[in-house]
């Protein structure tokens, strides 16, 4: 269903007459109801083990190499899959919305997700539900604890957004032998203010132009404004400017991106460009992870509103995305990739399901 991007159990059920299923499964495809019911009773660790199997195989085949700076990055971020004011289950989180008609309760499911970022291949490794009443950091900690047990040497650094510039989080990662990197925003106001002041007077330690893009970076590991964490912490700032030509009036417009990160990485382990690259790679979980999963893979669809079934379907989506991307990047030759988009390959997979259906629509399940 995910690989062919059908988007619903009902759409999958319509392919039941296809001989593909008896050839592949050795039996008929279960009905939509059965698939939903079975997923709500599955052992989630079995699905996680399948993701691990894909990782291990890619690692063994040396298909998962670190970026040029040599450090493997794990990115952790929260993702909300569904929200409803009507339906809820025992796994739903709740929030109060203040509307013109009064306060209403909204139910939602949110996952902490971990993505492993390699040189040209990245994998979605695991997801952990945010439980009712807890925050994202608590779920992320459970997630990383499990991933550290199952993938102890898979990554060196864990990156997160500004929420993760948190003392307990940084200390937890250090205690497990990993470095932390997080976006620095107003959540650490003293550190931000000190960094802005210092970087405002210091010359940039890196000033380079590639094409129309100029990048200036500042990097200091002598900040004392996070005493709960350490006597000194390191902050890196990257100020990038480039020009675009506006389509509407063909005028050139200058755009700016200004980011700061705080990290435990020592300079001897990661030079300024490496920290900046890792900071930018954090976006891949949003751009190539969640956006792809939601817009192309229907990962946010509620296949069955049950806490275990929802997690199982979400993990299936991660597994299928990993398998598909690994196949596309490592199995297809560059010329084939140029000729066939990922969507085209997904449609070829779907066509296998439909090719052998001769008689009209499927019968209703019995
Ligand atoms: Zn629910």
GROMACS .gro file of C-alpha atoms and ligand atoms in nm:
model
  367
    1UNK     CA    1   0.000   0.000   0.000
    2UNK     CA    2   0.277   0.247   0.089
    3UNK     CA    3   0.516   0.148  -0.189
    4UNK     CA    4   0.242   0.184  -0.449
    5UNK     CA    5   0.111   0.491  -0.260
    6UNK     CA    6  -0.252   0.380  -0.255
    7UNK     CA    7  -0.334   0.609   0.039
    8UNK     CA    8  -0.607   0.403   0.207
    9UNK     CA    9  -0.696   0.051   0.309
   10UNK     CA   10  -1.003   0.080   0.089
   11UNK     CA   11  -0.788   0.155  -0.218
   12UNK     CA   12  -0.568  -0.141  -0.125
   13UNK     CA   13  -0.872  -0.363  -0.087
   14UNK     CA   14  -0.982  -0.280  -0.440
   15UNK     CA   15  -0.672  -0.459  -0.566
   16UNK     CA   16  -0.773  -0.790  -0.399
   17UNK     CA   17  -0.858  -0.963  -0.729
   18UNK     CA   18  -0.500  -0.905  -0.849
   19UNK     CA   19  -0.305  -1.231  -0.889
   20UNK     CA   20  -0.004  -1.036  -0.759
   21UNK     CA   21  -0.122  -1.102  -0.402
   22UNK     CA   22  -0.147  -1.481  -0.433
   23UNK     CA   23   0.194  -1.489  -0.603
   24UNK     CA   24   0.356  -1.267  -0.342
   25UNK     CA   25   0.172  -1.371  -0.026
   26UNK     CA   26   0.084  -1.729  -0.121
   27UNK     CA   27  -0.273  -1.644  -0.020
   28UNK     CA   28  -0.542  -1.381  -0.066
   29UNK     CA   29  -0.494  -1.025   0.056
   30UNK     CA   30  -0.685  -0.975   0.384
   31UNK     CA   31  -0.980  -0.735   0.382
   32UNK     CA   32  -0.934  -0.369   0.486
   33UNK     CA   33  -1.098  -0.445   0.822
   34UNK     CA   34  -0.865  -0.736   0.883
   35UNK     CA   35  -0.552  -0.535   0.795
   36UNK     CA   36  -0.659  -0.260   1.038
   37UNK     CA   37  -0.743  -0.509   1.312
   38UNK     CA   38  -0.417  -0.702   1.270
   39UNK     CA   39  -0.213  -0.379   1.280
   40UNK     CA   40  -0.377  -0.283   1.610
   41UNK     CA   41  -0.257  -0.612   1.761
   42UNK     CA   42   0.093  -0.622   1.616
   43UNK     CA   43   0.412  -0.614   1.815
   44UNK     CA   44   0.560  -0.275   1.722
   45UNK     CA   45   0.912  -0.405   1.786
   46UNK     CA   46   0.873  -0.639   1.487
   47UNK     CA   47   0.827  -0.341   1.253
   48UNK     CA   48   1.121  -0.163   1.417
   49UNK     CA   49   1.330  -0.477   1.366
   50UNK     CA   50   1.248  -0.464   0.993
   51UNK     CA   51   1.377  -0.106   0.976
   52UNK     CA   52   1.691  -0.220   1.157
   53UNK     CA   53   1.737  -0.501   0.907
   54UNK     CA   54   1.735  -0.252   0.617
   55UNK     CA   55   1.989  -0.032   0.802
   56UNK     CA   56   2.218  -0.328   0.881
   57UNK     CA   57   2.214  -0.447   0.523
   58UNK     CA   58   2.294  -0.104   0.383
   59UNK     CA   59   2.571  -0.062   0.639
   60UNK     CA   60   2.718  -0.402   0.558
   61UNK     CA   61   2.718  -0.316   0.189
   62UNK     CA   62   2.890   0.017   0.267
   63UNK     CA   63   2.597   0.200   0.114
   64UNK     CA   64   2.557   0.433   0.411
   65UNK     CA   65   2.866   0.651   0.431
   66UNK     CA   66   2.909   0.965   0.644
   67UNK     CA   67   2.926   1.312   0.482
   68UNK     CA   68   3.269   1.452   0.396
   69UNK     CA   69   3.321   1.592   0.748
   70UNK     CA   70   3.316   1.230   0.870
   71UNK     CA   71   3.042   1.256   1.135
   72UNK     CA   72   2.710   1.076   1.113
   73UNK     CA   73   2.421   1.295   1.220
   74UNK     CA   74   2.093   1.193   1.379
   75UNK     CA   75   1.816   1.450   1.356
   76UNK     CA   76   1.529   1.438   1.604
   77UNK     CA   77   1.208   1.628   1.549
   78UNK     CA   78   0.839   1.615   1.636
   79UNK     CA   79   0.570   1.547   1.379
   80UNK     CA   80   0.195   1.573   1.430
   81UNK     CA   81   0.009   1.325   1.213
   82UNK     CA   82  -0.354   1.401   1.285
   83UNK     CA   83  -0.583   1.632   1.483
   84UNK     CA   84  -0.955   1.602   1.544
   85UNK     CA   85  -1.220   1.764   1.761
   86UNK     CA   86  -1.449   1.463   1.741
   87UNK     CA   87  -1.258   1.137   1.745
   88UNK     CA   88  -1.019   1.025   2.012
   89UNK     CA   89  -0.853   0.712   2.143
   90UNK     CA   90  -0.650   0.617   2.451
   91UNK     CA   91  -0.331   0.739   2.278
   92UNK     CA   92  -0.460   1.085   2.185
   93UNK     CA   93  -0.298   1.394   2.332
   94UNK     CA   94  -0.531   1.685   2.409
   95UNK     CA   95  -0.513   2.063   2.388
   96UNK     CA   96  -0.762   2.339   2.448
   97UNK     CA   97  -0.838   2.566   2.153
   98UNK     CA   98  -0.982   2.907   2.230
   99UNK     CA   99  -1.239   2.977   1.958
  100UNK     CA  100  -1.505   3.244   1.911
  101UNK     CA  101  -1.764   2.985   2.010
  102UNK     CA  102  -1.576   2.907   2.331
  103UNK     CA  103  -1.307   2.663   2.435
  104UNK     CA  104  -1.297   2.329   2.255
  105UNK     CA  105  -1.083   2.021   2.311
  106UNK     CA  106  -0.872   1.904   2.018
  107UNK     CA  107  -0.725   1.554   2.009
  108UNK     CA  108  -0.404   1.484   1.824
  109UNK     CA  109  -0.125   1.233   1.769
  110UNK     CA  110   0.235   1.345   1.762
  111UNK     CA  111   0.554   1.144   1.716
  112UNK     CA  112   0.917   1.210   1.795
  113UNK     CA  113   1.106   1.088   1.488
  114UNK     CA  114   1.476   1.018   1.431
  115UNK     CA  115   1.643   1.049   1.091
  116UNK     CA  116   1.997   0.931   1.017
  117UNK     CA  117   2.176   1.161   0.772
  118UNK     CA  118   2.448   1.013   0.553
  119UNK     CA  119   2.645   1.151   0.259
  120UNK     CA  120   2.383   1.093  -0.008
  121UNK     CA  121   2.148   0.851   0.163
  122UNK     CA  122   1.942   0.918   0.473
  123UNK     CA  123   1.712   0.685   0.665
  124UNK     CA  124   1.414   0.739   0.894
  125UNK     CA  125   1.520   0.510   1.179
  126UNK     CA  126   1.244   0.517   1.438
  127UNK     CA  127   0.944   0.699   1.585
  128UNK     CA  128   0.803   0.723   1.935
  129UNK     CA  129   0.455   0.855   2.022
  130UNK     CA  130   0.421   1.156   2.249
  131UNK     CA  131   0.201   1.017   2.527
  132UNK     CA  132  -0.099   1.205   2.668
  133UNK     CA  133   0.020   1.467   2.916
  134UNK     CA  134   0.391   1.459   2.828
  135UNK     CA  135   0.597   1.687   2.605
  136UNK     CA  136   0.798   1.616   2.291
  137UNK     CA  137   1.131   1.610   2.476
  138UNK     CA  138   1.013   1.321   2.697
  139UNK     CA  139   0.915   1.116   2.390
  140UNK     CA  140   1.240   1.210   2.213
  141UNK     CA  141   1.442   1.091   2.510
  142UNK     CA  142   1.265   0.751   2.506
  143UNK     CA  143   1.323   0.740   2.131
  144UNK     CA  144   1.695   0.816   2.153
  145UNK     CA  145   1.743   0.574   2.447
  146UNK     CA  146   1.600   0.294   2.233
  147UNK     CA  147   1.789   0.395   1.918
  148UNK     CA  148   2.114   0.413   2.118
  149UNK     CA  149   2.056   0.058   2.240
  150UNK     CA  150   1.975  -0.073   1.893
  151UNK     CA  151   2.211   0.142   1.684
  152UNK     CA  152   2.492   0.227   1.930
  153UNK     CA  153   2.747   0.329   1.666
  154UNK     CA  154   2.519   0.459   1.392
  155UNK     CA  155   2.574   0.829   1.466
  156UNK     CA  156   2.801   1.074   1.649
  157UNK     CA  157   2.585   1.385   1.686
  158UNK     CA  158   2.215   1.445   1.758
  159UNK     CA  159   2.064   1.765   1.616
  160UNK     CA  160   1.734   1.928   1.702
  161UNK     CA  161   1.546   2.256   1.673
  162UNK     CA  162   1.544   2.525   1.942
  163UNK     CA  163   1.332   2.309   2.173
  164UNK     CA  164   1.635   2.082   2.210
  165UNK     CA  165   1.867   2.357   2.340
  166UNK     CA  166   1.777   2.214   2.678
  167UNK     CA  167   2.015   2.144   2.966
  168UNK     CA  168   1.877   1.799   3.053
  169UNK     CA  169   1.874   1.696   2.686
  170UNK     CA  170   2.235   1.804   2.626
  171UNK     CA  171   2.352   1.633   2.947
  172UNK     CA  172   2.163   1.316   2.857
  173UNK     CA  173   2.335   1.295   2.516
  174UNK     CA  174   2.680   1.364   2.663
  175UNK     CA  175   2.623   1.093   2.925
  176UNK     CA  176   2.556   0.847   2.642
  177UNK     CA  177   2.872   0.942   2.453
  178UNK     CA  178   2.704   1.154   2.183
  179UNK     CA  179   2.739   1.520   2.096
  180UNK     CA  180   2.444   1.758   2.083
  181UNK     CA  181   2.362   2.037   1.840
  182UNK     CA  182   2.056   2.258   1.855
  183UNK     CA  183   1.922   2.573   1.695
  184UNK     CA  184   1.988   2.874   1.916
  185UNK     CA  185   1.696   3.111   1.941
  186UNK     CA  186   1.526   3.314   2.209
  187UNK     CA  187   1.478   3.011   2.434
  188UNK     CA  188   1.828   3.078   2.573
  189UNK     CA  189   1.807   3.460   2.582
  190UNK     CA  190   2.134   3.527   2.767
  191UNK     CA  191   2.336   3.310   2.532
  192UNK     CA  192   2.167   3.460   2.225
  193UNK     CA  193   2.230   3.814   2.348
  194UNK     CA  194   2.599   3.740   2.423
  195UNK     CA  195   2.647   3.568   2.087
  196UNK     CA  196   2.487   3.859   1.899
  197UNK     CA  197   2.705   4.110   2.083
  198UNK     CA  198   3.031   3.920   2.032
  199UNK     CA  199   2.964   3.821   1.672
  200UNK     CA  200   2.859   4.179   1.601
  201UNK     CA  201   3.212   4.306   1.670
  202UNK     CA  202   3.427   4.006   1.575
  203UNK     CA  203   3.533   3.963   1.214
  204UNK     CA  204   3.384   3.655   1.048
  205UNK     CA  205   3.606   3.349   1.085
  206UNK     CA  206   3.488   3.227   0.747
  207UNK     CA  207   3.388   3.443   0.452
  208UNK     CA  208   3.333   3.266   0.124
  209UNK     CA  209   3.132   3.313  -0.192
  210UNK     CA  210   3.008   3.029  -0.408
  211UNK     CA  211   2.823   3.147  -0.717
  212UNK     CA  212   2.573   3.411  -0.606
  213UNK     CA  213   2.576   3.299  -0.245
  214UNK     CA  214   2.799   3.459   0.018
  215UNK     CA  215   2.844   3.287   0.350
  216UNK     CA  216   2.997   3.448   0.657
  217UNK     CA  217   3.042   3.243   0.975
  218UNK     CA  218   3.139   3.320   1.332
  219UNK     CA  219   3.246   3.051   1.575
  220UNK     CA  220   3.342   3.076   1.943
  221UNK     CA  221   3.363   2.809   2.213
  222UNK     CA  222   3.416   3.051   2.500
  223UNK     CA  223   3.060   3.151   2.590
  224UNK     CA  224   2.983   3.138   2.962
  225UNK     CA  225   2.610   3.210   2.939
  226UNK     CA  226   2.484   2.854   2.984
  227UNK     CA  227   2.633   2.776   3.327
  228UNK     CA  228   2.390   2.489   3.398
  229UNK     CA  229   2.548   2.296   3.113
  230UNK     CA  230   2.918   2.373   3.120
  231UNK     CA  231   3.163   2.651   3.204
  232UNK     CA  232   3.201   2.718   2.829
  233UNK     CA  233   2.978   2.640   2.534
  234UNK     CA  234   3.030   2.677   2.161
  235UNK     CA  235   2.807   2.884   1.934
  236UNK     CA  236   2.829   2.901   1.555
  237UNK     CA  237   2.653   3.160   1.343
  238UNK     CA  238   2.605   3.143   0.966
  239UNK     CA  239   2.486   3.451   0.779
  240UNK     CA  240   2.411   3.377   0.416
  241UNK     CA  241   2.305   3.624   0.148
  242UNK     CA  242   2.212   3.564  -0.213
  243UNK     CA  243   2.011   3.732  -0.485
  244UNK     CA  244   1.716   3.610  -0.686
  245UNK     CA  245   1.537   3.770  -0.979
  246UNK     CA  246   1.171   3.816  -0.894
  247UNK     CA  247   0.942   3.660  -1.155
  248UNK     CA  248   0.682   3.934  -1.131
  249UNK     CA  249   0.890   4.243  -1.212
  250UNK     CA  250   1.229   4.082  -1.300
  251UNK     CA  251   1.398   4.291  -1.030
  252UNK     CA  252   1.684   4.147  -0.828
  253UNK     CA  253   1.609   4.089  -0.464
  254UNK     CA  254   1.860   4.008  -0.189
  255UNK     CA  255   1.762   3.730   0.051
  256UNK     CA  256   1.923   3.656   0.386
  257UNK     CA  257   1.935   3.354   0.611
  258UNK     CA  258   2.078   3.399   0.961
  259UNK     CA  259   2.117   3.094   1.185
  260UNK     CA  260   2.291   3.019   1.513
  261UNK     CA  261   2.353   2.681   1.668
  262UNK     CA  262   2.482   2.578   2.008
  263UNK     CA  263   2.680   2.256   2.024
  264UNK     CA  264   2.898   2.038   2.244
  265UNK     CA  265   3.117   1.948   1.944
  266UNK     CA  266   3.477   2.060   2.003
  267UNK     CA  267   3.653   2.247   1.724
  268UNK     CA  268   3.905   1.965   1.693
  269UNK     CA  269   3.625   1.729   1.596
  270UNK     CA  270   3.413   1.955   1.376
  271UNK     CA  271   3.538   2.272   1.208
  272UNK     CA  272   3.301   2.563   1.146
  273UNK     CA  273   3.178   2.443   0.801
  274UNK     CA  274   3.101   2.097   0.944
  275UNK     CA  275   2.882   2.247   1.220
  276UNK     CA  276   2.705   2.470   0.967
  277UNK     CA  277   2.647   2.174   0.734
  278UNK     CA  278   2.503   1.967   1.018
  279UNK     CA  279   2.284   2.259   1.120
  280UNK     CA  280   2.146   2.281   0.767
  281UNK     CA  281   2.115   1.902   0.737
  282UNK     CA  282   1.865   1.920   1.022
  283UNK     CA  283   1.617   2.052   0.766
  284UNK     CA  284   1.626   1.728   0.570
  285UNK     CA  285   1.395   1.565   0.826
  286UNK     CA  286   1.137   1.829   0.733
  287UNK     CA  287   1.200   1.862   0.360
  288UNK     CA  288   1.287   1.506   0.258
  289UNK     CA  289   1.131   1.327   0.554
  290UNK     CA  290   0.796   1.461   0.675
  291UNK     CA  291   0.700   1.648   0.356
  292UNK     CA  292   0.773   1.343   0.142
  293UNK     CA  293   0.592   1.109   0.384
  294UNK     CA  294   0.284   1.328   0.405
  295UNK     CA  295   0.251   1.455   0.050
  296UNK     CA  296   0.366   1.147  -0.143
  297UNK     CA  297   0.321   0.856   0.096
  298UNK     CA  298  -0.003   0.940   0.279
  299UNK     CA  299   0.171   0.875   0.612
  300UNK     CA  300  -0.065   1.108   0.804
  301UNK     CA  301  -0.378   0.928   0.691
  302UNK     CA  302  -0.564   0.764   0.981
  303UNK     CA  303  -0.585   0.407   0.852
  304UNK     CA  304  -0.734   0.296   1.182
  305UNK     CA  305  -0.780   0.520   1.485
  306UNK     CA  306  -0.605   0.302   1.739
  307UNK     CA  307  -0.278   0.396   1.912
  308UNK     CA  308  -0.086   0.081   1.815
  309UNK     CA  309  -0.230   0.060   1.463
  310UNK     CA  310  -0.142   0.425   1.399
  311UNK     CA  311   0.217   0.374   1.515
  312UNK     CA  312   0.249   0.053   1.311
  313UNK     CA  313   0.123   0.226   0.996
  314UNK     CA  314   0.357   0.521   1.056
  315UNK     CA  315   0.656   0.288   1.103
  316UNK     CA  316   0.552   0.098   0.788
  317UNK     CA  317   0.565   0.431   0.604
  318UNK     CA  318   0.919   0.496   0.737
  319UNK     CA  319   1.027   0.143   0.641
  320UNK     CA  320   0.886   0.173   0.289
  321UNK     CA  321   1.038   0.518   0.238
  322UNK     CA  322   1.380   0.378   0.340
  323UNK     CA  323   1.351   0.075   0.111
  324UNK     CA  324   1.228   0.288  -0.177
  325UNK     CA  325   1.498   0.556  -0.143
  326UNK     CA  326   1.773   0.293  -0.103
  327UNK     CA  327   1.647   0.115  -0.414
  328UNK     CA  328   1.621   0.438  -0.611
  329UNK     CA  329   1.964   0.573  -0.512
  330UNK     CA  330   2.166   0.254  -0.487
  331UNK     CA  331   2.004   0.009  -0.727
  332UNK     CA  332   1.904   0.227  -1.023
  333UNK     CA  333   2.183   0.346  -1.245
  334UNK     CA  334   2.216   0.727  -1.287
  335UNK     CA  335   2.075   0.709  -1.641
  336UNK     CA  336   1.768   0.521  -1.515
  337UNK     CA  337   1.721   0.776  -1.235
  338UNK     CA  338   1.736   1.055  -1.490
  339UNK     CA  339   1.471   0.888  -1.702
  340UNK     CA  340   1.236   0.784  -1.418
  341UNK     CA  341   1.121   1.006  -1.132
  342UNK     CA  342   1.042   0.851  -0.796
  343UNK     CA  343   0.673   0.902  -0.866
  344UNK     CA  344   0.706   0.720  -1.197
  345UNK     CA  345   0.872   0.423  -1.022
  346UNK     CA  346   0.590   0.422  -0.762
  347UNK     CA  347   0.337   0.412  -1.046
  348UNK     CA  348   0.519   0.118  -1.202
  349UNK     CA  349   0.488  -0.065  -0.868
  350UNK     CA  350   0.118   0.021  -0.855
  351UNK     CA  351   0.069  -0.098  -1.212
  352UNK     CA  352   0.180  -0.447  -1.102
  353UNK     CA  353  -0.117  -0.459  -0.867
  354UNK     CA  354  -0.364  -0.364  -1.137
  355UNK     CA  355  -0.216  -0.545  -1.440
  356UNK     CA  356  -0.378  -0.878  -1.361
  357UNK     CA  357  -0.722  -0.745  -1.261
  358UNK     CA  358  -0.947  -0.842  -1.549
  359UNK     CA  359  -1.300  -0.833  -1.414
  360UNK     CA  360  -1.425  -0.485  -1.306
  361UNK     CA  361  -1.426  -0.361  -0.946
  362UNK     CA  362  -1.350  -0.593  -0.656
  363UNK     CA  363  -1.632  -0.768  -0.475
  364UNK     CA  364  -1.720  -0.645  -0.129
  365UNK     CA  365  -1.529  -0.836   0.139
  366UNK     CA  366  -1.724  -1.116   0.308
  367LIG    ZN1  367  -0.619   0.891   1.900
   0.00000   0.00000   0.00000
